[in-house]
Coordinates of N, CA and C in Angstrom, one line a residue:
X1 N 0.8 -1.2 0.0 CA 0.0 0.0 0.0 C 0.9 1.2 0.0
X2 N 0.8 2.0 -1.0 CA 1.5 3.3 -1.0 C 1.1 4.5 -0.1
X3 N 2.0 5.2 0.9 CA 2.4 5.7 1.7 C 1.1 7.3 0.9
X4 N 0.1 7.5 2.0 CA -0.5 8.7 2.0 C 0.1 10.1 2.0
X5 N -0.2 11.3 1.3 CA 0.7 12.5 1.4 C 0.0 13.4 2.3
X6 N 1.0 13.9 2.7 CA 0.3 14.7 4.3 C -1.1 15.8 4.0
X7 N -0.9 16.1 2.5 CA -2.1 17.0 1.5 C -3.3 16.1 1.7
X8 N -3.3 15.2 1.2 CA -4.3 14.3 0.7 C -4.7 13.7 2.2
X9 N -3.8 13.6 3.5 CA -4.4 12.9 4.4 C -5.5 14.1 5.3
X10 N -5.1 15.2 5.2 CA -6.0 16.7 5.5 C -7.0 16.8 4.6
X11 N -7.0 16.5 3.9 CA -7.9 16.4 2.6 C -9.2 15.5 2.9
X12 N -8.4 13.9 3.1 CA -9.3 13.3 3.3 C -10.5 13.3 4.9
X13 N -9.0 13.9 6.2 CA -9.6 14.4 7.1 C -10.7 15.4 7.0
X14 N -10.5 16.4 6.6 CA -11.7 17.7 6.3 C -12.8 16.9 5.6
X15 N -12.5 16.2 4.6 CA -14.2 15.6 3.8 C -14.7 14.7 5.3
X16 N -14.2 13.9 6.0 CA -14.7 12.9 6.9 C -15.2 13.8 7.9
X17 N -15.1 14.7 8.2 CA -15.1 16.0 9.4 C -16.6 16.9 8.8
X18 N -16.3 17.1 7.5 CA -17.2 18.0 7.4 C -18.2 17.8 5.7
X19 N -17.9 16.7 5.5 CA -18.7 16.3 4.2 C -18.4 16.8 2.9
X20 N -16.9 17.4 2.8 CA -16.9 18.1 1.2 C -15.4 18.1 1.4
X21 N -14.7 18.0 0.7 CA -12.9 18.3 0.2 C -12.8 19.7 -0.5
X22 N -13.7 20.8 -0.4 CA -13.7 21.7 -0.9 C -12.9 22.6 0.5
X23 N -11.7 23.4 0.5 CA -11.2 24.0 1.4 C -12.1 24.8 2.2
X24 N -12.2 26.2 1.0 CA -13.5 27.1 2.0 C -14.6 26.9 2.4
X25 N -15.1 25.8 1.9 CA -16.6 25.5 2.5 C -16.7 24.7 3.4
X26 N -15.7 23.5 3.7 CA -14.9 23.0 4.9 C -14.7 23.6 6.2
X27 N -14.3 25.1 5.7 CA -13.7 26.0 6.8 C -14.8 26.9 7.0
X28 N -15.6 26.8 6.5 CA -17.3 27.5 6.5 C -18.1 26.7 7.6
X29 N -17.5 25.5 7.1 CA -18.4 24.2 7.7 C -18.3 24.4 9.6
X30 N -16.9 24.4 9.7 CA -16.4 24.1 11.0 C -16.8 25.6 11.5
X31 N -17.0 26.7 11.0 CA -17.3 28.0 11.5 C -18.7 27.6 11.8
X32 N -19.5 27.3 11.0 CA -20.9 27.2 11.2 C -21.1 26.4 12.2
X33 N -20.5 25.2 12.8 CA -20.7 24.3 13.7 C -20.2 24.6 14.8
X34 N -18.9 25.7 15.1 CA -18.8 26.2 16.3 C -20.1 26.8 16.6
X35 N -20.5 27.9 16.1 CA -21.9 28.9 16.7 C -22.6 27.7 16.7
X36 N -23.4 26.7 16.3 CA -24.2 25.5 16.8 C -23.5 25.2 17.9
X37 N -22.3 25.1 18.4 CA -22.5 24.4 19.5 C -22.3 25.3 20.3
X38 N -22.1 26.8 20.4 CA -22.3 27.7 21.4 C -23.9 28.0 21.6
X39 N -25.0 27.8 20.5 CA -26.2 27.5 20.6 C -26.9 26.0 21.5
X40 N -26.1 25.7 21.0 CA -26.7 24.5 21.6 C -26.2 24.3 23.4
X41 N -25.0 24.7 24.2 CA -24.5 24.8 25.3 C -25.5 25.9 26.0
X42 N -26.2 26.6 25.3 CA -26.4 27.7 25.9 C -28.2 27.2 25.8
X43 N -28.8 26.7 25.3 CA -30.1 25.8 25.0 C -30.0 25.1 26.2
X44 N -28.6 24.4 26.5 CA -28.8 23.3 27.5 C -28.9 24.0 29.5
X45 N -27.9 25.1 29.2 CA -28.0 26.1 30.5 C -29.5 26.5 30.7
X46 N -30.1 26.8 29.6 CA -31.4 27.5 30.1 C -32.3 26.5 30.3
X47 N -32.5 25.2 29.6 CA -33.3 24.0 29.7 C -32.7 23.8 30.8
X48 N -32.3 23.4 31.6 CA -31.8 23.1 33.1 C -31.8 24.6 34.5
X49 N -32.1 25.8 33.8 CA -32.4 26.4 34.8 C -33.8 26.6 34.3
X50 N -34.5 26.3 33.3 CA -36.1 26.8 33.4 C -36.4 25.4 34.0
X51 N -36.3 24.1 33.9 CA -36.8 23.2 34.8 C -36.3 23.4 36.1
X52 N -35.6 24.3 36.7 CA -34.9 24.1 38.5 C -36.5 25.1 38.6
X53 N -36.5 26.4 38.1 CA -37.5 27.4 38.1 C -38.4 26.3 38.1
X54 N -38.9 26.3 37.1 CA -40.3 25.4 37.3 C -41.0 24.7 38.5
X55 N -39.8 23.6 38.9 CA -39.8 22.8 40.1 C -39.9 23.7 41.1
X56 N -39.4 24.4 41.1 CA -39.4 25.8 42.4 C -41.0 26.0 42.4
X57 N -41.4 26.3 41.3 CA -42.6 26.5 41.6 C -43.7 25.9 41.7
X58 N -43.5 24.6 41.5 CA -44.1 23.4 41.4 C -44.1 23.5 43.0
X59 N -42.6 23.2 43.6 CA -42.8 23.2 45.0 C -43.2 23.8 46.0
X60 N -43.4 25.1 45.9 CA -43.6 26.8 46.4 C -45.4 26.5 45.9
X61 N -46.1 26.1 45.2 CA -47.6 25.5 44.9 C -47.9 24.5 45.8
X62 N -47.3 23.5 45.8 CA -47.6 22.1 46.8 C -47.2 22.8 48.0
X63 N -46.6 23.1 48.4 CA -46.4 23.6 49.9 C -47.4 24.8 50.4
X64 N -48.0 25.5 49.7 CA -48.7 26.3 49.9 C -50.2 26.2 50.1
X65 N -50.5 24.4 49.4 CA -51.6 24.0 49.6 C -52.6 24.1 48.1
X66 N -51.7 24.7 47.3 CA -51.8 24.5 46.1 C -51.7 22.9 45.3
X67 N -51.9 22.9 43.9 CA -52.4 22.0 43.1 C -50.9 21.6 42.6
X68 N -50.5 20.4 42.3 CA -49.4 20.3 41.5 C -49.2 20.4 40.4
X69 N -50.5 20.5 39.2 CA -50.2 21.5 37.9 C -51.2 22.4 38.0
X70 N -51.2 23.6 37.2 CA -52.0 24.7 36.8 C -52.3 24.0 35.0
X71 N -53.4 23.2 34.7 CA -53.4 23.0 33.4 C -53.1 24.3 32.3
X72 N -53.8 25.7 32.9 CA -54.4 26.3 31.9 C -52.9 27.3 31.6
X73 N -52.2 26.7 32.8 CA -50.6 27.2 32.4 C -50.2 26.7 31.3
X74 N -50.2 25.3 31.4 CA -49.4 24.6 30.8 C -50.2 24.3 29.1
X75 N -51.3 24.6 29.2 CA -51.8 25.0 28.0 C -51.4 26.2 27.3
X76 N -51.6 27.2 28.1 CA -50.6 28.4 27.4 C -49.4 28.1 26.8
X77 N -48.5 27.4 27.6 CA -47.1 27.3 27.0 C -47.0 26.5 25.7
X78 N -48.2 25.7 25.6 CA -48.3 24.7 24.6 C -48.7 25.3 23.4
X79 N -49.2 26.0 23.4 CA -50.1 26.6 22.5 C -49.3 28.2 22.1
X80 N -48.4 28.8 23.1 CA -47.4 29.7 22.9 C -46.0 28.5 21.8
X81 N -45.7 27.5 22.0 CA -44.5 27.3 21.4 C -45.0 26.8 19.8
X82 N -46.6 25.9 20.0 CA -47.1 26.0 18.9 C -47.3 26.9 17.8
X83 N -47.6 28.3 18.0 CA -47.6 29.3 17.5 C -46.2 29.5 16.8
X84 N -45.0 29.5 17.7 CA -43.9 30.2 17.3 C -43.1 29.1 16.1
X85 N -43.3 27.9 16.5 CA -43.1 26.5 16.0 C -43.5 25.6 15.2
X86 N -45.1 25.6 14.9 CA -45.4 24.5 14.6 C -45.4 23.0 15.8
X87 N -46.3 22.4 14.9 CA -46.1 20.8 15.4 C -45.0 20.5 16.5
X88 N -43.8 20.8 15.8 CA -42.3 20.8 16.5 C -42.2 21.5 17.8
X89 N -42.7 22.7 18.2 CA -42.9 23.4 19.4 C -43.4 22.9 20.3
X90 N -44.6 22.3 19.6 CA -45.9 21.1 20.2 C -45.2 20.5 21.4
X91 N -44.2 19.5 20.8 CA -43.2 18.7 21.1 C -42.8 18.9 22.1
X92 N -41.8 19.9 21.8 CA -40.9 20.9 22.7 C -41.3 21.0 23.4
X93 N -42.5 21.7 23.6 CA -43.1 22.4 24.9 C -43.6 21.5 25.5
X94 N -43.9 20.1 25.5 CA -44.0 18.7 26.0 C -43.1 18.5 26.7
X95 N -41.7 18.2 26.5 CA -40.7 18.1 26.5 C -40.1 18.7 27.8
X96 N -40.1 20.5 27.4 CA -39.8 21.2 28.5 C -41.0 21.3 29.6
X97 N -42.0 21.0 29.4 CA -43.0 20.6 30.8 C -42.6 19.5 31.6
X98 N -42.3 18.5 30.9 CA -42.1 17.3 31.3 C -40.8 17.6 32.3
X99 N -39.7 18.2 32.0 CA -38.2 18.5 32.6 C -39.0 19.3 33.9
X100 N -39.6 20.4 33.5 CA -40.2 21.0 35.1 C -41.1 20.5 36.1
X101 N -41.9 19.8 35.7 CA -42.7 19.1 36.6 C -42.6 17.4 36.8
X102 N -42.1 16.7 36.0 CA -41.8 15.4 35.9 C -43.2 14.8 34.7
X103 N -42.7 13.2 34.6 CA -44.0 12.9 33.8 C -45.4 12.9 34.9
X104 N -46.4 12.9 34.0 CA -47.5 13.0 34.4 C -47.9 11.0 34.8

């Protein structure tokens, strides 16, 4: 087997990394995917402090002799991410109830 050239093994690295052996769109690629993952780190901070919130008030409700859901809350929220979202928001906002309050 003939010995790889340091060009071609970068080459071949960048297409495996980012789907194209084209230089700038490669280096587009990897730009684009840093901001996703500073999107995505920063999705995960707030998804973990709106469920601590939530539970807060989940618990600050049950202790007060309150109810452990407000449906017509959680209908808002449903119907707020639907709006902004579609179907997909639907989801979401399932999703992020589910993280604040636990399953039903």
């Amino acid at each position: 087997m003939a010995p790889v050239s340091p060009s071609a093994e970068n080459t071949e690295q960048a297409e495996a990394q980012t789907g194209t052996e084209e230089p700038s769109a490669a280096a587009r690629i990897v730009e684009i995917r840093e901001r996703i993952d500073e999107i995505d780190n920063a999705l995960i901070a707030l998804w973990q402090e709106r469920a601590a919130l939530s539970q807060e008030v989940g618990a600050t409700r049950m202790a007060s002799g309150g109810t452990r859901l407000v449906l017509s809350r959680e209908r808002a929220i449903l119907e707020r991410f639907r709006v902004a979202l579609g179907a997909d928001g639907t989801q979401l906002a399932l999703l992020l109830l589910r993280a604040g309050r636990g399953p039903l």
